[in-house]
Coordinates of C-alpha atoms in Angstrom, one line a residue:
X26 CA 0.0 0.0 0.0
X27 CA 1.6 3.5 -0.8
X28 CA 1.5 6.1 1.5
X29 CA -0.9 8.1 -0.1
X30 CA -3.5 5.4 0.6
X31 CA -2.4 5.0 4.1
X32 CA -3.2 8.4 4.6
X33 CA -6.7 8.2 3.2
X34 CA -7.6 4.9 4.8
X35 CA -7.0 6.8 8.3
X36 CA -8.6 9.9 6.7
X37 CA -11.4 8.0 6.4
X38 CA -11.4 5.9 9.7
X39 CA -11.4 9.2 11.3
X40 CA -14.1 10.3 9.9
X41 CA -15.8 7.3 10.1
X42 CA -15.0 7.1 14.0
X43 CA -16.6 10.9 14.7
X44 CA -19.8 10.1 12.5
X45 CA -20.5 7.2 14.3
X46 CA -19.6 8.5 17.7
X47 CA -21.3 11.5 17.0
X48 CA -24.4 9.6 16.0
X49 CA -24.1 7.6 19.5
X50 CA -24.0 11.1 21.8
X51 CA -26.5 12.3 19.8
X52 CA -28.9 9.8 20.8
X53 CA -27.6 8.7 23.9
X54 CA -29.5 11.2 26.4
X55 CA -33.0 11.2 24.3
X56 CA -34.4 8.7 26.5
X57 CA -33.6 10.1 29.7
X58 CA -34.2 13.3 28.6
X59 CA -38.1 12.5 26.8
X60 CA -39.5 15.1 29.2
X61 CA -38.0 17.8 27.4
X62 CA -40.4 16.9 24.9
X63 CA -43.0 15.0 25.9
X64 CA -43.8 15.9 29.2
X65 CA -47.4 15.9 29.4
X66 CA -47.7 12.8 26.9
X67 CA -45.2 11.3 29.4
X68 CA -47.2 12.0 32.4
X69 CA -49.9 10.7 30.6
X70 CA -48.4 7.8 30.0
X71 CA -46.4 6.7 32.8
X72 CA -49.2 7.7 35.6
X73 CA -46.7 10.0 37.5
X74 CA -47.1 13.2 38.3
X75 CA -44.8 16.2 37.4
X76 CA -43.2 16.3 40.9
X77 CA -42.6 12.9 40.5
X78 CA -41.2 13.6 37.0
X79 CA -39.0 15.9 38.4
X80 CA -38.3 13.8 41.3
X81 CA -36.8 10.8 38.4
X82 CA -34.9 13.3 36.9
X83 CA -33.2 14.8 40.1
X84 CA -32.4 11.1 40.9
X85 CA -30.8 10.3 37.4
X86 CA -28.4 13.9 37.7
X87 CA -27.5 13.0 41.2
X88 CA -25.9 9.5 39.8
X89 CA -24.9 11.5 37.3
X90 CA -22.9 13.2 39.2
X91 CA -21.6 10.4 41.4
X92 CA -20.6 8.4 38.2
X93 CA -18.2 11.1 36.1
X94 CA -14.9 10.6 38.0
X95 CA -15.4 6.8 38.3
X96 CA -16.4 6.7 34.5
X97 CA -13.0 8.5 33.5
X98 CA -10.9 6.1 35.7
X99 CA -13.2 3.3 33.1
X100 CA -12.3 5.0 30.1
X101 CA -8.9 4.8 30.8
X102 CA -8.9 1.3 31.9
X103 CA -10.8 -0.4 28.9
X104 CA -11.2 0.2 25.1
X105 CA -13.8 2.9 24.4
X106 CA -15.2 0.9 21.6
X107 CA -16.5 -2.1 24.4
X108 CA -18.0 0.8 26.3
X109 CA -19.6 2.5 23.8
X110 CA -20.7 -0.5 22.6
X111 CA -21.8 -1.4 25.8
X112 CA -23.8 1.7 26.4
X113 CA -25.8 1.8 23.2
X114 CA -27.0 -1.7 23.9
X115 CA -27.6 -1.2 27.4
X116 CA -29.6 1.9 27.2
X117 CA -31.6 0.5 24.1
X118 CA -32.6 -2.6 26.0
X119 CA -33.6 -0.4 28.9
X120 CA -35.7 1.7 26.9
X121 CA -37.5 -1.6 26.0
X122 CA -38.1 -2.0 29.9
X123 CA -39.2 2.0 29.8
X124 CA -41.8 0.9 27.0
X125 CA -43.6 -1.1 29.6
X126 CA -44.5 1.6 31.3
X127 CA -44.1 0.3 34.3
X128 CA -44.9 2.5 37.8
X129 CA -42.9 5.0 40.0
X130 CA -40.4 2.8 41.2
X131 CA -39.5 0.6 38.1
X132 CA -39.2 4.7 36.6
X133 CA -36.6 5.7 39.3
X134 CA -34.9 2.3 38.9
X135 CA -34.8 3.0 34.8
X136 CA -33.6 6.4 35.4
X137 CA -30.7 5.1 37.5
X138 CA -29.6 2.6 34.9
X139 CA -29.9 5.3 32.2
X140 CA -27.5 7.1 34.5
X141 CA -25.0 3.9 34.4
X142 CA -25.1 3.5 30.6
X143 CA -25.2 7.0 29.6
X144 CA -22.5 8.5 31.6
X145 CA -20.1 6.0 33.9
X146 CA -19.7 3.6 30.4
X147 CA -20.4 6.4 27.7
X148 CA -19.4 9.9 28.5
X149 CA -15.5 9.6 29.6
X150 CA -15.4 6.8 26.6
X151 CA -16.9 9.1 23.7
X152 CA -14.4 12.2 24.9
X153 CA -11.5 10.1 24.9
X154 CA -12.5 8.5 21.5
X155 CA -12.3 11.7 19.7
X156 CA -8.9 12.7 21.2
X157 CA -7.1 9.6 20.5
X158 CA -8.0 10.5 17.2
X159 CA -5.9 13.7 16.8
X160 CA -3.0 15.7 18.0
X161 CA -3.2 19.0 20.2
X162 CA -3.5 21.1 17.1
X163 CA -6.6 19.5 16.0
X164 CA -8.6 18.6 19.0
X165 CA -10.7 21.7 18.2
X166 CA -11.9 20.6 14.7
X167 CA -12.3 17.0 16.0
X168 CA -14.6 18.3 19.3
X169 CA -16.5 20.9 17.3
X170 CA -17.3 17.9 14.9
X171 CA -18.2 15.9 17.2
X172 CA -20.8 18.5 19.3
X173 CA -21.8 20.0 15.9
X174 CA -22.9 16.4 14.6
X175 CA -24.6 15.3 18.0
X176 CA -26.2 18.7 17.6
X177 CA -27.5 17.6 13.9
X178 CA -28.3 13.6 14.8
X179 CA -29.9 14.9 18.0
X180 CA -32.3 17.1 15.4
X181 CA -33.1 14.2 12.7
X182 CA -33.8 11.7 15.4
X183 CA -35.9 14.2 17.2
X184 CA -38.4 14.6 14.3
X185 CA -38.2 11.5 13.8
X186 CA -39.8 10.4 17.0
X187 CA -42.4 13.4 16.3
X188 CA -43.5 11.2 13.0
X189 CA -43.6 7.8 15.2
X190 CA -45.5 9.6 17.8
X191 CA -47.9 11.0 15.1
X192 CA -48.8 7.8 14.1
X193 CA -50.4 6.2 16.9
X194 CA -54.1 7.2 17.8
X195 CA -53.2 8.1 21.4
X196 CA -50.7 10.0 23.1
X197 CA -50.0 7.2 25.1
X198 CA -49.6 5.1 22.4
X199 CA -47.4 8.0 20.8
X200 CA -45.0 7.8 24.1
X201 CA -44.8 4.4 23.7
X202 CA -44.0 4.4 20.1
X203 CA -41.5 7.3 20.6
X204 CA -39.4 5.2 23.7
X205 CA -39.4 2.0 20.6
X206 CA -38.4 4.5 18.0
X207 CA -35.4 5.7 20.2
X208 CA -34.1 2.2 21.8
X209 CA -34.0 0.4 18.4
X210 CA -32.1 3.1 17.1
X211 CA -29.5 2.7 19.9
X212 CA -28.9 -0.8 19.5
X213 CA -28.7 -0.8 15.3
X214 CA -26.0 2.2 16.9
X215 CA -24.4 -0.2 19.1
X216 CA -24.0 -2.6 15.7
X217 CA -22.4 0.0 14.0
X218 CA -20.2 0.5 16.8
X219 CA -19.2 -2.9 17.2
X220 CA -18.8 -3.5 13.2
X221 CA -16.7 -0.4 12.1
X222 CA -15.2 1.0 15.3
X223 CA -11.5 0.1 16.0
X224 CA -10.8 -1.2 19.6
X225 CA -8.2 1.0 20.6
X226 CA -7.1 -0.8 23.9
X227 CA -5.2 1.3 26.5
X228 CA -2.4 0.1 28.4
X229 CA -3.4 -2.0 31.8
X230 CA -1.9 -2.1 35.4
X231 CA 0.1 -5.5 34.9
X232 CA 0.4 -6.0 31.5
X233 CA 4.0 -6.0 30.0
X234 CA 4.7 -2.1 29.6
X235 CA 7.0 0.6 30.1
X236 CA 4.4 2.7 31.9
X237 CA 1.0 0.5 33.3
X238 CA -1.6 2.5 34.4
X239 CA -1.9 2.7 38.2
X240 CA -4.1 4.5 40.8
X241 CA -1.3 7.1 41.3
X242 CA -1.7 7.6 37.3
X243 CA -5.3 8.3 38.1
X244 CA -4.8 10.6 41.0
X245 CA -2.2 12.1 39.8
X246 CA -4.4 14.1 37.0
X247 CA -7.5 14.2 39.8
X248 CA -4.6 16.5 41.3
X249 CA -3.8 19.2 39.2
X250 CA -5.3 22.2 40.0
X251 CA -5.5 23.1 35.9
X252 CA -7.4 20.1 35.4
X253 CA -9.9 21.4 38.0
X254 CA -9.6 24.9 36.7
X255 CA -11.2 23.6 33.2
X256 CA -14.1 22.1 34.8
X257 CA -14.7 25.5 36.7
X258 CA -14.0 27.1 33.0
X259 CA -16.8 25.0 31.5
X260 CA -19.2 25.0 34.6
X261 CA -19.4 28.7 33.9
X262 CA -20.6 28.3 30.6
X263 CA -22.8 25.1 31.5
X264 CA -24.5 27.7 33.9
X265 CA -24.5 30.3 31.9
X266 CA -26.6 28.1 30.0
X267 CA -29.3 26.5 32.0
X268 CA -29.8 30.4 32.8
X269 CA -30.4 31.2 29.0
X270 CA -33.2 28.7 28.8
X271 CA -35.6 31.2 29.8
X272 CA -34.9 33.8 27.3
X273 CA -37.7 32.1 25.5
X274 CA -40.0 33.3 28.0
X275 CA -38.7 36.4 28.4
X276 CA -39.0 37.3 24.8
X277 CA -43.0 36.3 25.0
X278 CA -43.6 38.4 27.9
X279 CA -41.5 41.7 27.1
X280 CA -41.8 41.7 23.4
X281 CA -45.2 40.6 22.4
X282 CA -43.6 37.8 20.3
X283 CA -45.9 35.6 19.2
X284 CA -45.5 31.9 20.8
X285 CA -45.1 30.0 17.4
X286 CA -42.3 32.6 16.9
X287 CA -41.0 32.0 20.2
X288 CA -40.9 28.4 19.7
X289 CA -39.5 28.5 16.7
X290 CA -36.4 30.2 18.1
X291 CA -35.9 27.9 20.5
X292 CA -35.5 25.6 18.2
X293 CA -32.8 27.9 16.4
X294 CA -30.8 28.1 19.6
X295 CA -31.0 24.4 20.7
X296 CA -30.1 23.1 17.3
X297 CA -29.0 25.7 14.7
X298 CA -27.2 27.9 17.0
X299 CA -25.1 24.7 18.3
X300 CA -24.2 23.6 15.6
X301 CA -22.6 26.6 13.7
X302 CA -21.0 27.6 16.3
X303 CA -19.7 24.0 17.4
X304 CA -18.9 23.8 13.8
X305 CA -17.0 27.4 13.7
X306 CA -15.6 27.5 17.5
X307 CA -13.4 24.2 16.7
X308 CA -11.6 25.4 13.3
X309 CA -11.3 28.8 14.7
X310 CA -9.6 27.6 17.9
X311 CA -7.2 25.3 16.1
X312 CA -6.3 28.2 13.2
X313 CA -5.4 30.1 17.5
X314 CA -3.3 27.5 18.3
X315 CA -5.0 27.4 21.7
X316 CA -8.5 26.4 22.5
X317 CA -8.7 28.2 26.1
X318 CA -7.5 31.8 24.5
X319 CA -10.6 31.1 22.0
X320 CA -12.9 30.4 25.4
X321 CA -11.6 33.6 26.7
X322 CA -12.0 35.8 23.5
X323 CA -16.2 34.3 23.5
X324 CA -16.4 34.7 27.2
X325 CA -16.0 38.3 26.4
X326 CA -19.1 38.1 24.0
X327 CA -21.0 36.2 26.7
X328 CA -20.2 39.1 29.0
X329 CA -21.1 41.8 26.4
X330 CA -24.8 40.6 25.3
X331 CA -25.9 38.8 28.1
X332 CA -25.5 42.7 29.9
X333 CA -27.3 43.6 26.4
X334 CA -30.4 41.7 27.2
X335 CA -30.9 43.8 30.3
X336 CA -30.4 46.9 28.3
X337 CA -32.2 46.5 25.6
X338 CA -35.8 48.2 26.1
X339 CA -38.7 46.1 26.1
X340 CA -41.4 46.2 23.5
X341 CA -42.4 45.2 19.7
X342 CA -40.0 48.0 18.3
X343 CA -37.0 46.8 19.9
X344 CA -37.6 43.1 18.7
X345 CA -34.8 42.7 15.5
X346 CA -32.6 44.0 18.1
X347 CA -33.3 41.6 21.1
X348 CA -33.5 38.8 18.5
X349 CA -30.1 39.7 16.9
X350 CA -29.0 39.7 20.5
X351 CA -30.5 36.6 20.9
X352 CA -28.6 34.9 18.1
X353 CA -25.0 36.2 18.7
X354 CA -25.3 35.4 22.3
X355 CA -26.1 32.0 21.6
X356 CA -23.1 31.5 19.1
X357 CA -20.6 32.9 21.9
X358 CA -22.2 30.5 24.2
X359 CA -22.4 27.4 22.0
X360 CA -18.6 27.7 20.7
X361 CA -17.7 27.0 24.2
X362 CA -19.7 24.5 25.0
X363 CA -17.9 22.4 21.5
X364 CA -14.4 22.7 23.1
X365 CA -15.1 21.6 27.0
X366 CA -13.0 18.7 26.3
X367 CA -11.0 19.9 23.4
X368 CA -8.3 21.1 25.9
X369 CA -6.7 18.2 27.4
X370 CA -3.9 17.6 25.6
X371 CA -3.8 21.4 25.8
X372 CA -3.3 20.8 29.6
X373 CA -0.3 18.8 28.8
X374 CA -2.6 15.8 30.0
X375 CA -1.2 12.2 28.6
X376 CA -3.8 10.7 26.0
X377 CA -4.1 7.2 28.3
X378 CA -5.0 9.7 30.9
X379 CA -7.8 11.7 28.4
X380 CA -10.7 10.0 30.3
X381 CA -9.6 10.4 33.8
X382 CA -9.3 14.4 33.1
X383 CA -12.5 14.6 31.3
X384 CA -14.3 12.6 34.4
X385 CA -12.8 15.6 36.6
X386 CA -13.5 18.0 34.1
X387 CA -17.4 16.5 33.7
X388 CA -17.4 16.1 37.8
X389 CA -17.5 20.3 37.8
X390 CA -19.3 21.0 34.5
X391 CA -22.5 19.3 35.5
X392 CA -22.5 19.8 39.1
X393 CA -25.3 22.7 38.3
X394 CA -27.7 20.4 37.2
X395 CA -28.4 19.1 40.7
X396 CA -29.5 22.4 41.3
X397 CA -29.8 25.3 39.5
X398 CA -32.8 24.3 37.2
X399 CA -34.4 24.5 40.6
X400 CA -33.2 28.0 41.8
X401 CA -33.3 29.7 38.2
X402 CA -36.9 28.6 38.2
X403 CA -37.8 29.6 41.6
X404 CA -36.1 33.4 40.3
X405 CA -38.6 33.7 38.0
X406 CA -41.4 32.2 39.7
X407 CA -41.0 34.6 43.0
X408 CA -41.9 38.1 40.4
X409 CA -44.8 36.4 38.3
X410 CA -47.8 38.3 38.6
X411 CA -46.3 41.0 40.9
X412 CA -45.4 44.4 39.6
X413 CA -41.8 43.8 38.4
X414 CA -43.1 40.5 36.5
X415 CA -39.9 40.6 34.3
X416 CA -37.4 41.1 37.5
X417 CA -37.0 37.3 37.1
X418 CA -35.9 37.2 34.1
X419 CA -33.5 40.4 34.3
X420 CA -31.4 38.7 36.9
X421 CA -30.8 35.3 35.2
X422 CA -29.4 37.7 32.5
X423 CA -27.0 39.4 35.2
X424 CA -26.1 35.8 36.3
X425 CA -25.0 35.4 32.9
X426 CA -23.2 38.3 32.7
X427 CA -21.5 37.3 35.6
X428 CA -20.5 33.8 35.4
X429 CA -19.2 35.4 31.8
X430 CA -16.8 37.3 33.6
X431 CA -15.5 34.4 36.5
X432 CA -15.0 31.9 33.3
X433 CA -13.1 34.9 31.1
X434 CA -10.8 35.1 34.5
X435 CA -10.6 31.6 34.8
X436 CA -9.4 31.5 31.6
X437 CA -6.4 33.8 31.9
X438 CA -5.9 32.1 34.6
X439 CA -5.7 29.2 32.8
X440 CA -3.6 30.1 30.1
X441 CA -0.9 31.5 33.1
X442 CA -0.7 27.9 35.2
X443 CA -0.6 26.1 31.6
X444 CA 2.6 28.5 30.5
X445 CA 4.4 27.8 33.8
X446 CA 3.9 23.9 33.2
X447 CA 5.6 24.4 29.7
X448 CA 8.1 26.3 31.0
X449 CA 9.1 23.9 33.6
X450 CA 8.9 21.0 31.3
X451 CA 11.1 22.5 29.9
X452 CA 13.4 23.8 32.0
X453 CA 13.9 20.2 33.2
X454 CA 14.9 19.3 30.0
X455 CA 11.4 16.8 30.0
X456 CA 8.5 16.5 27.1
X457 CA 4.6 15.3 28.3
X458 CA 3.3 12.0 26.2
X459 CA 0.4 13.4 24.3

């Protein structure tokens, strides 16, 4: 074989790798996550009520949360392909359990094996697939792909399970049809994993090795204060985010925006808005040379229009300009969100390592779930139908402002712990295996 065609044939198992991978994250959550569009179909069918939905889904982040470290210790310890593998499977055959329908408790128990297949065997695995599949100079391209394309599966599959839905004569029949739809589609995933991923198997405590991986290995990354640092980066963003999810009703309330309107750019900043700027964010940040300098830069952006949506003046005439708002503010906060992970090997982090350091990194990012759809939601609630209805609303948009700022810090920060490490690499005369 020349070299020419050994450098298309891993051209194109690269690419092959981040479609499929992408494909799995972008269906991986859908089950877990049906509330977000079914809720009153789900209540429906399931018999619970929406306390009790909430309840499941408190249950599920709390495992969540408990699973990320443990899951990046996994990742490191077998190949990614067996637990991605392993996790398409298992959630699909769960979601056959979930199609049951059975009561409270078989929910709770479903949601805490969602938790197990979804994040301690898939999240760590799928980040540290994509980095093993580049060097430091492209990690930004590769996690932009990868975000950008769960972004776009996540979209197809989602109207597709509107279609499956619309074809039963109930909505519980719908609900049923759209928990089917999703769990076949993870296990003919979970095929295509098995049949066309390579099994990249990392190096194991005992096997015959210059460097085994060890506990100390493992703690070693948990450790490093830069490692944490990221995960504080990306929780600011993550935040940031859960805030921005009631721009929606902001823009019904204080513009007059019709809700079919309203709705319809939602859908641009859950879908369109992530992927362009997943898309964008990772070739910019690689044509940098430094993914955390492009984080800082759109942290700046954050900062600027989130302080813009409490500035703006309310009503009809200001509309193109709170909407224009609305779009650039999601780009800035979307590029970020593609390159949580893309700076590992930025962080000098060895690549048998990636999966313990995105378990750290994960451990911090998602830590707000437990909580803050709670207290963002009580913000608003506490000025509906008082004077000030909007006060709500006005200080999730200073929260964002300010958790723009702390992650723009963070970031030089950052970038000042990272430049020390090099230097003293390299005034030791030593070189990190990335």
């Amino acid at each position: 074989m020349s070299e020419n065609q050994a450098t298309k044939g891993i051209a194109w198992r690269k690419w092959l790798t981040l479609i499929i991978v992408a494909t799995a994250g972008g269906l991986m959550t859908k089950l877990p996550y049906l509330r977000e569009t079914y809720m009153e179909p789900l209540q429906l069918a399931t018999g619970a009520t929406k306390t009790q939905l909430g309840l499941i889904m408190s249950a599920y982040g709390i495992i969540n949360f408990i699973c990320y470290f443990p899951g990046g210790i996994l990742a490191d310890k077998f190949s990614a392909k067996s637990l991605i593998a392993f996790s398409c499977f298992g959630t699909g055959l769960i979601g056959l359990w979930y199609y049951t329908m059975p009561g409270f408790t078989g929910l709770v128990i479903i949601h805490g094996l969602f938790a197990i297949t979804t994040v301690f065997t898939f999240w760590a695995a799928m980040v540290k697939s994509i980095n093993n599949l580049g060097g430091p100079e492209e990690q930004g391209r590769l996690f932009g792909f990868l975000e950008g394309g769960r972004g776009l599966i996540g979209t197809v599959a989602a109207f597709g399970s509107v279609a499956v839905f619309a074809m039963a004569p109930d909505d519980v029949g719908g609900m049923k049809n759209a928990i089917l739809y999703y769990s076949i589609a993870l296990i003919i995933c979970g095929v295509l994993v098995m049949l066309f991923l390579q099994s990249n198997k990392p190096v194991q405590a005992g096997a015959k090795a210059e460097n085994p991986l060890n506990m100390r290995d493992f703690m070693q990354v948990a450790k490093m204060p830069r490692v944490w640092l990221c995960g504080l980066l990306a929780m600011c963003n993550y935040s940031a985010l859960i805030f921005h999810g009631y721009v929606t009703g902001y823009l019904s309330e204080a513009f007059e925006i019709s809700n079919t309107v309203v709705a319809n750019l939602s859908v641009v900043r859950t879908y369109f808005l992530m992927m362009v700027g997943a898309f964008a964010a990772g070739l910019i940040a690689d044509k940098m040379g430094s993914r955390i300098r492009f984080m800082q830069y759109a942290y700046v952006g954050m900062a600027v229009f989130a302080s813009l949506y409490v500035l703006i003046p309310t009503g009809a005439k200001a509309v193109p300009l709170i909407v224009a708002n609305f779009i650039v503010y999601g780009l800035c906060l979307y590029s970020i969100k593609a390159l949580y992970f893309s700076t590992i090997d930025e962080l000098l982090i060895s690549k048998r390592l990636a999966g313990t350091a995105s378990g750290v990194i994960s451990l911090l990012t998602y830590a707000p779930e437990i909580f803050l759809y709670t207290v963002s939601g009580q913000m608003v609630d506490k000025y509906a139908g008082t004077d000030t209805p909007l006060a709500g609303y006005i200080h999730c948009f200073i929260w964002m402002a300010v958790l723009s700022v702390i992650g723009f810090v963070c970031a030089i920060v950052l970038r000042r712990l990272n430049a020390k490490a090099i230097e003293r690499l390299k005034a030791e005369g030593r070189t990190v295996e990335v």
